[in-house]
Amino acid sequence: MRIEKRLLILDDDELICKTIADVAKKDGFTVRYTTDYLTFQNLLDNWLPNNIIIDLNMPTMDGVQILNALADKGNQSKIVICSGVSERIIEAAARSAKARGLNIIGILPKPFYVKQIRDVLHEPLHNDNKHALKNVLQQQQAYDVNAIKNKLMHAIEHNIITFAVQPIIKCRTHQIKGFEVLARWQDDELGFISPDVFIKIAENHNLIDALTLLIFKQALTWFSELMQHCTLLSKEHKNKLTLSLNISACSLQQNHMVSELANLCVELNISPSQVILELTETAAMEDPILSMDLLTRLRLKGFRLSIDDFGTGFSSMLQLVRLPFSELKIDRSFTMTALDAEESKIVINATIELAHRLGLKVTAEGIEDEATLALLKRMNADNAQGYFIARPMAADQVTAWIEQNTQASEEKRIAILKAYELLDSPEEERFDRITRLAARLFNVPISVFSLIDTNRQWFKSRKGTDLKETPRSVAFCDHTIREQHTFIVPDAQQDERFKGNILVTGSPHIRFYAGYPVTVSEGESLGTLCIIDNKPREFSAKDSALLKSLAELVTIELQESANSHADPITGLMDRKSFEKRAMLLNELCRKEGLTYLMLYFDLNGFNDINQQYGRLTGEEVLQEFANDLKSTFRESDLIARLGLDEFIVVMISNHDIDVEQLIQRLRDTIGFKKHNSAKLPAIAFSYGSAISNAAKPMSLQQLYHKADVMMHINSESKANRLLTPD
Ligand code: C2E
Ligand code: MG
Ligand code: MG
């Protein structure tokens, strides 16, 4: 098939236009030229050139704006940029135009001679396949715009236009977040036609409403079937799935479109909160006042709104943020260059930060490889879409994709879990501390750090139950790891999912359950930190926040290597690992308004013991004291040896702590033991305490200082010194 080569030239200098036209005609081009932008636009839409030469310096509109306008229309003609400005500037313009998806085949710095025109026009088709393909299409379509319009009309009437869906996942957990619907047109003669092309034609010829409605109907029908019949996803997960629909600004301005959409949702039993309407940045800004009205109405009906292709338009941030959007999509021109171009990273970072501050979720589109996904995750993007995750697919392939995706991510999760080497490992103080703390703070009998293995849940740390593992099929925690928030069952006996569960009907007789996923940096939830009670219970938002903070402590412990920071003599934590955890707990207490007690101990006359009895005995004394601390403060959170004969204990509580009583307990422990075996020399200690609470929060530094001051005050008084009986 011979393709007609149509060249459109825009240059304010008519002589230049003519010169280029003459050369091009000789080379077999059909040429139209103009010195005025409006005519240029008109020819662009109706004559459909497949080659364009644009002068960067036009008197009324600058060339960059023109290029952007072309990019916004998804124009795929071969474009040559010409200009009298410095080559560097033309090159910059060409680069940015390419980044926006335009097919720039060359630049023509003025003045130029005839051969240069020829060379640049005969540049081989861009070797990028995508461009090549679209180019051919563009060229095919160049035959007759009327014919295409008629074909399109026919295609809409006969449901030949269909849709593809592209999955969107959550960056953090890789869970399926939803799908975007993309219009598809496969014509018998013309083959695949890009929506960038036919949407534009539909818009220009008043066909867009019919097309939009057709897609909406098809896609919503499919979605409602997925919601009803897909058994691969939990009900809770399905209820949160979203369906993103692209909508043209022109359709939005039709009042009936909003009500048709709302009616469809009612008819198909889809909650509008699951439907996201994607509107391009430029479209949203065409008439901000009108948009404001329409968009607000949509929001009032419960639909969600997303700014599509963010960063490609020129809207002022301020105007944009005043519109009631709930989500923002970073344009793929940034995502696709994020790994290499510093500017793209800056734009993405700033956009995410801004969006989050405004309470908008961010989806990055155009993710084509793993490294970009990892980068966007680090940059805090919420959701990801792109070929790396999945290409747009026919609706009937989605179930298979979900199955494959679920299976693949489960395999990955298990592989990571295995790599942590936690399954069937011995109990560890560092996790027990957290489960004990959770049980104490929530005042529940049971708290567990559970790991979800292929077919079982296995308890790495458990407080209040003898169970070591259960089948996965009955695990409450298996529900929790699918969530990104607290999973709460206020009363298991009233819950259809759990009332027949053997853990509810039999031991440990779960009535109340609250769990938070323990998610590692790879994004996988390996297990949960959960609390369990034998009676029903309410769980407030504040409680949820506390459980989350505690689960994060578990995550931090997980990322630490197990025993690297233990003090070799006593087995207690050393200073470094103490401080790290003490700091985290201090933050947690200040955030949650809890009481934080620091007890600082110093052994009296330890140097004398060392000298008199020798180093080995000295070490034994330290070990004894460490054991005394451990058995006295079993329920406490941190016990560490800070220096030679300095020890520290940190305790967290949601009520006041009686320091005197605690110290008395320690004295009793020491006294009782000494009574039984008195072969070691006497130990005496001094102590100082400091408390941070909601009324008077203190930093770790302030607590250290206060405890030290208190120790010196205490040691003045004999009453606070204990000399064990000889
Ligand atoms: P969009 O809404 O920004 O859709 C995303 C486009 O990016 C889709 O192109 C999709 O196939 C493509 N894409 C997704 N992942 C990747 C990736 O990793 N790399 C690259 N290079 N591309 C990726 P598609 O399907 O050609 O659609 C183009 C545009 O046409 C859409 O951009 C949207 O603006 C418009 N469109 C599509 N369907 C409809 C529709 O039903 N109504 C309206 N009004 N516009 C639509
Ligand atoms: Mg879109
Ligand atoms: Mg987009």
mmCIF file of N, CA, C and O and ligand atoms in Angstrom, residues 130 134 161-164 166 180-184 192-199 203 208 211-212 215-216 245-249 251 278 280 308-309 329 331-332 336 365-369 385-392, ligand 1:
data_model
loop_
_atom_site.group_PDB
_atom_site.id
_atom_site.type_symbol
_atom_site.label_atom_id
_atom_site.label_comp_id
_atom_site.label_asym_id
_atom_site.label_seq_id
_atom_site.Cartn_x
_atom_site.Cartn_y
_atom_site.Cartn_z
ATOM 1 N N LYS A 130 6.825 1.750 18.700
ATOM 2 C CA LYS A 130 5.542 2.326 19.034
ATOM 3 C C LYS A 130 5.248 3.488 18.085
ATOM 4 O O LYS A 130 4.196 3.613 17.515
ATOM 5 N N LYS A 134 2.308 3.746 15.242
ATOM 6 C CA LYS A 134 1.312 4.807 15.269
ATOM 7 C C LYS A 134 1.422 5.667 14.027
ATOM 8 O O LYS A 134 0.436 6.163 13.505
ATOM 9 N N ILE A 161 -16.477 -0.942 18.972
ATOM 10 C CA ILE A 161 -15.561 -0.352 19.942
ATOM 11 C C ILE A 161 -15.739 -1.103 21.252
ATOM 12 O O ILE A 161 -16.857 -1.248 21.738
ATOM 13 N N THR A 162 -14.664 -1.601 21.776
ATOM 14 C CA THR A 162 -14.757 -2.293 23.067
ATOM 15 C C THR A 162 -13.757 -1.657 24.027
ATOM 16 O O THR A 162 -13.335 -0.531 23.811
ATOM 17 N N PHE A 163 -13.386 -2.404 25.037
ATOM 18 C CA PHE A 163 -12.458 -1.823 26.001
ATOM 19 C C PHE A 163 -11.450 -2.868 26.452
ATOM 20 O O PHE A 163 -11.694 -4.067 26.406
ATOM 21 N N ALA A 164 -10.308 -2.382 26.874
ATOM 22 C CA ALA A 164 -9.312 -3.232 27.523
ATOM 23 C C ALA A 164 -9.184 -2.739 28.951
ATOM 24 O O ALA A 164 -9.585 -1.619 29.260
ATOM 25 N N GLN A 166 -6.477 -2.314 32.287
ATOM 26 C CA GLN A 166 -5.100 -2.416 32.759
ATOM 27 C C GLN A 166 -5.101 -2.356 34.288
ATOM 28 O O GLN A 166 -5.639 -1.422 34.878
ATOM 29 N N GLU A 180 -7.878 0.265 35.124
ATOM 30 C CA GLU A 180 -8.271 1.383 34.265
ATOM 31 C C GLU A 180 -8.853 0.817 32.978
ATOM 32 O O GLU A 180 -8.322 -0.135 32.400
ATOM 33 N N VAL A 181 -9.937 1.440 32.538
ATOM 34 C CA VAL A 181 -10.606 1.014 31.310
ATOM 35 C C VAL A 181 -10.069 1.843 30.143
ATOM 36 O O VAL A 181 -10.021 3.074 30.224
ATOM 37 N N LEU A 182 -9.646 1.175 29.076
ATOM 38 C CA LEU A 182 -9.102 1.889 27.920
ATOM 39 C C LEU A 182 -9.882 1.474 26.666
ATOM 40 O O LEU A 182 -10.043 0.273 26.399
ATOM 41 N N ALA A 183 -10.348 2.461 25.937
ATOM 42 C CA ALA A 183 -11.153 2.169 24.746
ATOM 43 C C ALA A 183 -10.291 1.495 23.679
ATOM 44 O O ALA A 183 -9.115 1.828 23.526
ATOM 45 N N ARG A 184 -10.875 0.548 22.961
ATOM 46 C CA ARG A 184 -10.139 -0.167 21.918
ATOM 47 C C ARG A 184 -10.952 -0.238 20.641
ATOM 48 O O ARG A 184 -12.152 -0.500 20.682
ATOM 49 N N PHE A 192 -5.575 -1.903 14.146
ATOM 50 C CA PHE A 192 -5.703 -1.288 15.470
ATOM 51 C C PHE A 192 -5.547 0.231 15.377
ATOM 52 O O PHE A 192 -4.594 0.715 14.789
ATOM 53 N N ILE A 193 -6.491 0.930 15.920
ATOM 54 C CA ILE A 193 -6.381 2.389 15.922
ATOM 55 C C ILE A 193 -6.276 2.869 17.367
ATOM 56 O O ILE A 193 -7.053 2.466 18.234
ATOM 57 N N SER A 194 -5.283 3.694 17.602
ATOM 58 C CA SER A 194 -5.021 4.127 18.979
ATOM 59 C C SER A 194 -6.145 5.026 19.482
ATOM 60 O O SER A 194 -6.659 5.876 18.754
ATOM 61 N N PRO A 195 -6.510 4.871 20.767
ATOM 62 C CA PRO A 195 -7.542 5.762 21.313
ATOM 63 C C PRO A 195 -7.115 7.226 21.249
ATOM 64 O O PRO A 195 -7.965 8.103 21.120
ATOM 65 N N ASP A 196 -5.813 7.469 21.325
ATOM 66 C CA ASP A 196 -5.354 8.851 21.196
ATOM 67 C C ASP A 196 -5.896 9.461 19.904
ATOM 68 O O ASP A 196 -6.213 10.643 19.852
ATOM 69 N N VAL A 197 -5.996 8.621 18.877
ATOM 70 C CA VAL A 197 -6.439 9.115 17.579
ATOM 71 C C VAL A 197 -7.965 9.172 17.504
ATOM 72 O O VAL A 197 -8.551 10.215 17.208
ATOM 73 N N PHE A 198 -8.623 8.047 17.838
ATOM 74 C CA PHE A 198 -10.070 8.075 17.568
ATOM 75 C C PHE A 198 -10.884 8.845 18.603
ATOM 76 O O PHE A 198 -11.964 9.331 18.304
ATOM 77 N N ILE A 199 -10.334 8.977 19.821
ATOM 78 C CA ILE A 199 -11.045 9.798 20.811
ATOM 79 C C ILE A 199 -11.107 11.242 20.306
ATOM 80 O O ILE A 199 -12.119 11.916 20.400
ATOM 81 N N GLU A 203 -14.348 13.372 19.515
ATOM 82 C CA GLU A 203 -14.610 14.664 20.154
ATOM 83 C C GLU A 203 -14.934 15.730 19.109
ATOM 84 O O GLU A 203 -15.832 16.550 19.289
ATOM 85 N N ILE A 208 -18.440 11.709 20.819
ATOM 86 C CA ILE A 208 -17.762 11.303 22.052
ATOM 87 C C ILE A 208 -18.738 10.826 23.124
ATOM 88 O O ILE A 208 -18.461 9.876 23.849
ATOM 89 N N LEU A 211 -19.780 7.343 22.431
ATOM 90 C CA LEU A 211 -18.648 6.452 22.663
ATOM 91 C C LEU A 211 -18.404 6.253 24.158
ATOM 92 O O LEU A 211 -18.227 5.132 24.646
ATOM 93 N N THR A 212 -18.429 7.349 24.890
ATOM 94 C CA THR A 212 -18.197 7.267 26.336
ATOM 95 C C THR A 212 -19.243 6.364 26.993
ATOM 96 O O THR A 212 -18.914 5.481 27.774
ATOM 97 N N ILE A 215 -18.642 2.687 26.277
ATOM 98 C CA ILE A 215 -17.551 2.128 27.086
ATOM 99 C C ILE A 215 -17.995 1.968 28.546
ATOM 100 O O ILE A 215 -17.764 0.940 29.178
ATOM 101 N N PHE A 216 -18.643 2.997 29.065
ATOM 102 C CA PHE A 216 -19.085 2.941 30.459
ATOM 103 C C PHE A 216 -19.981 1.723 30.689
ATOM 104 O O PHE A 216 -19.817 0.980 31.645
ATOM 105 N N LEU A 245 -12.353 5.195 34.868
ATOM 106 C CA LEU A 245 -12.901 5.444 33.530
ATOM 107 C C LEU A 245 -12.389 6.789 33.036
ATOM 108 O O LEU A 245 -12.434 7.772 33.769
ATOM 109 N N ASN A 246 -11.906 6.816 31.811
ATOM 110 C CA ASN A 246 -11.476 8.095 31.241
ATOM 111 C C ASN A 246 -12.695 8.840 30.736
ATOM 112 O O ASN A 246 -13.591 8.255 30.148
ATOM 113 N N ILE A 247 -12.707 10.126 30.969
ATOM 114 C CA ILE A 247 -13.850 10.899 30.489
ATOM 115 C C ILE A 247 -13.347 12.190 29.851
ATOM 116 O O ILE A 247 -12.442 12.836 30.373
ATOM 117 N N SER A 248 -13.905 12.506 28.712
ATOM 118 C CA SER A 248 -13.497 13.728 28.026
ATOM 119 C C SER A 248 -14.158 14.914 28.675
ATOM 120 O O SER A 248 -15.287 14.810 29.157
ATOM 121 N N ALA A 249 -13.478 16.040 28.619
ATOM 122 C CA ALA A 249 -14.056 17.236 29.202
ATOM 123 C C ALA A 249 -15.396 17.549 28.539
ATOM 124 O O ALA A 249 -16.347 17.941 29.201
ATOM 125 N N SER A 251 -17.649 15.559 27.395
ATOM 126 C CA SER A 251 -18.746 14.736 27.900
ATOM 127 C C SER A 251 -19.188 15.209 29.267
ATOM 128 O O SER A 251 -20.366 15.144 29.616
ATOM 129 N N GLU A 278 -11.351 9.641 35.342
ATOM 130 C CA GLU A 278 -10.052 10.256 35.045
ATOM 131 C C GLU A 278 -10.242 11.363 34.025
ATOM 132 O O GLU A 278 -10.789 11.163 32.954
ATOM 133 N N THR A 280 -8.146 14.536 32.094
ATOM 134 C CA THR A 280 -6.789 15.047 31.906
ATOM 135 C C THR A 280 -6.676 16.448 32.491
ATOM 136 O O THR A 280 -7.664 17.173 32.584
ATOM 137 N N ASP A 308 -5.639 13.086 35.362
ATOM 138 C CA ASP A 308 -4.827 12.197 34.530
ATOM 139 C C ASP A 308 -3.667 12.995 33.922
ATOM 140 O O ASP A 308 -3.749 14.209 33.763
ATOM 141 N N ASP A 309 -2.600 12.295 33.581
ATOM 142 C CA ASP A 309 -1.458 12.891 32.867
ATOM 143 C C ASP A 309 -0.947 14.143 33.569
ATOM 144 O O ASP A 309 -0.612 15.136 32.926
ATOM 145 N N LYS A 329 -2.697 11.289 38.774
ATOM 146 C CA LYS A 329 -1.864 10.324 38.054
ATOM 147 C C LYS A 329 -0.679 11.033 37.427
ATOM 148 O O LYS A 329 -0.849 11.947 36.615
ATOM 149 N N ASP A 331 2.061 11.636 34.928
ATOM 150 C CA ASP A 331 2.135 11.270 33.525
ATOM 151 C C ASP A 331 3.322 10.361 33.252
ATOM 152 O O ASP A 331 4.382 10.474 33.854
ATOM 153 N N ARG A 332 3.122 9.462 32.277
ATOM 154 C CA ARG A 332 4.168 8.480 32.029
ATOM 155 C C ARG A 332 5.440 9.091 31.454
ATOM 156 O O ARG A 332 6.503 8.498 31.529
ATOM 157 N N MET A 336 8.620 7.334 32.966
ATOM 158 C CA MET A 336 9.479 6.568 32.076
ATOM 159 C C MET A 336 10.901 7.121 32.013
ATOM 160 O O MET A 336 11.814 6.437 31.580
ATOM 161 N N GLU A 365 1.860 6.214 36.370
ATOM 162 C CA GLU A 365 1.579 5.361 35.215
ATOM 163 C C GLU A 365 2.826 5.211 34.352
ATOM 164 O O GLU A 365 3.796 5.952 34.514
ATOM 165 N N GLY A 366 2.809 4.220 33.494
ATOM 166 C CA GLY A 366 3.956 4.027 32.592
ATOM 167 C C GLY A 366 5.143 3.351 33.256
ATOM 168 O O GLY A 366 6.287 3.590 32.897
ATOM 169 N N ILE A 367 4.891 2.491 34.244
ATOM 170 C CA ILE A 367 5.991 1.767 34.890
ATOM 171 C C ILE A 367 6.364 0.570 34.017
ATOM 172 O O ILE A 367 5.576 -0.349 33.866
ATOM 173 N N GLU A 368 7.548 0.621 33.434
ATOM 174 C CA GLU A 368 7.908 -0.416 32.468
ATOM 175 C C GLU A 368 8.933 -1.404 32.988
ATOM 176 O O GLU A 368 9.256 -2.381 32.324
ATOM 177 N N ASP A 369 9.523 -1.141 34.148
ATOM 178 C CA ASP A 369 10.477 -2.118 34.672
ATOM 179 C C ASP A 369 10.501 -2.105 36.192
ATOM 180 O O ASP A 369 9.954 -1.205 36.835
ATOM 181 N N GLN A 385 0.977 1.656 37.797
ATOM 182 C CA GLN A 385 0.321 1.112 36.605
ATOM 183 C C GLN A 385 1.357 1.115 35.496
ATOM 184 O O GLN A 385 2.147 2.050 35.386
ATOM 185 N N GLY A 386 1.382 0.082 34.696
ATOM 186 C CA GLY A 386 2.331 0.088 33.585
ATOM 187 C C GLY A 386 2.616 -1.300 33.072
ATOM 188 O O GLY A 386 2.193 -2.292 33.675
ATOM 189 N N TYR A 387 3.338 -1.357 31.949
ATOM 190 C CA TYR A 387 3.587 -2.629 31.290
ATOM 191 C C TYR A 387 4.278 -3.622 32.208
ATOM 192 O O TYR A 387 4.099 -4.825 32.081
ATOM 193 N N PHE A 388 5.116 -3.137 33.138
ATOM 194 C CA PHE A 388 5.820 -4.071 34.013
ATOM 195 C C PHE A 388 4.831 -4.836 34.896
ATOM 196 O O PHE A 388 5.029 -6.008 35.203
ATOM 197 N N ILE A 389 3.770 -4.161 35.282
ATOM 198 C CA ILE A 389 2.768 -4.811 36.126
ATOM 199 C C ILE A 389 1.844 -5.651 35.250
ATOM 200 O O ILE A 389 1.651 -6.829 35.492
ATOM 201 N N ALA A 390 1.312 -5.020 34.236
ATOM 202 C CA ALA A 390 0.518 -5.747 33.237
ATOM 203 C C ALA A 390 0.187 -4.815 32.093
ATOM 204 O O ALA A 390 -0.019 -3.617 32.308
ATOM 205 N N ARG A 391 0.169 -5.365 30.884
ATOM 206 C CA ARG A 391 -0.278 -4.580 29.740
ATOM 207 C C ARG A 391 -1.797 -4.532 29.766
ATOM 208 O O ARG A 391 -2.430 -5.378 30.409
ATOM 209 N N PRO A 392 -2.381 -3.560 29.073
ATOM 210 C CA PRO A 392 -3.835 -3.584 28.974
ATOM 211 C C PRO A 392 -4.267 -4.924 28.381
ATOM 212 O O PRO A 392 -3.588 -5.452 27.505
HETATM 213 P P1 C2E B 1 -4.334 7.445 29.672
HETATM 214 O O1 C2E B 1 -5.666 7.596 30.306
HETATM 215 O O2 C2E B 1 -3.224 8.199 30.282
HETATM 216 O O3 C2E B 1 -4.068 5.899 29.649
HETATM 217 C C1 C2E B 1 -2.832 5.306 29.843
HETATM 218 C C2 C2E B 1 -2.199 4.982 28.542
HETATM 219 O O4 C2E B 1 -0.877 4.539 28.801
HETATM 220 C C3 C2E B 1 -2.866 3.851 27.774
HETATM 221 O O5 C2E B 1 -2.697 4.130 26.401
HETATM 222 C C4 C2E B 1 -2.021 2.672 28.159
HETATM 223 O O6 C2E B 1 -2.063 1.619 27.240
HETATM 224 C C5 C2E B 1 -0.662 3.302 28.195
HETATM 225 N N1 C2E B 1 0.272 2.602 29.049
HETATM 226 C C6 C2E B 1 0.028 1.921 30.170
HETATM 227 N N2 C2E B 1 1.149 1.436 30.708
HETATM 228 C C7 C2E B 1 2.158 1.827 29.905
HETATM 229 C C8 C2E B 1 3.566 1.636 29.945
HETATM 230 O O7 C2E B 1 4.125 1.006 30.825
HETATM 231 N N3 C2E B 1 4.287 2.204 28.933
HETATM 232 C C9 C2E B 1 3.691 2.924 27.943
HETATM 233 N N4 C2E B 1 4.461 3.433 27.012
HETATM 234 N N5 C2E B 1 2.368 3.124 27.896
HETATM 235 C C10 C2E B 1 1.607 2.582 28.857
HETATM 236 P P2 C2E B 1 -3.865 3.983 25.357
HETATM 237 O O8 C2E B 1 -4.709 2.804 25.669
HETATM 238 O O9 C2E B 1 -3.260 4.092 24.025
HETATM 239 O O10 C2E B 1 -4.740 5.239 25.656
HETATM 240 C C11 C2E B 1 -4.259 6.501 25.381
HETATM 241 C C12 C2E B 1 -5.138 7.582 25.925
HETATM 242 O O11 C2E B 1 -6.400 7.612 25.261
HETATM 243 C C13 C2E B 1 -5.474 7.423 27.379
HETATM 244 O O12 C2E B 1 -4.401 7.859 28.139
HETATM 245 C C14 C2E B 1 -6.697 8.287 27.504
HETATM 246 O O13 C2E B 1 -6.344 9.633 27.657
HETATM 247 C C15 C2E B 1 -7.356 8.108 26.147
HETATM 248 N N6 C2E B 1 -8.452 7.152 26.303
HETATM 249 C C16 C2E B 1 -8.414 5.807 26.295
HETATM 250 N N7 C2E B 1 -9.641 5.284 26.474
HETATM 251 C C17 C2E B 1 -10.485 6.325 26.607
HETATM 252 C C18 C2E B 1 -11.909 6.466 26.829
HETATM 253 O O14 C2E B 1 -12.654 5.488 26.963
HETATM 254 N N8 C2E B 1 -12.419 7.735 26.895
HETATM 255 C C19 C2E B 1 -11.623 8.817 26.784
HETATM 256 N N9 C2E B 1 -12.203 10.033 26.878
HETATM 257 N N10 C2E B 1 -10.301 8.749 26.596
HETATM 258 C C20 C2E B 1 -9.724 7.511 26.506
#
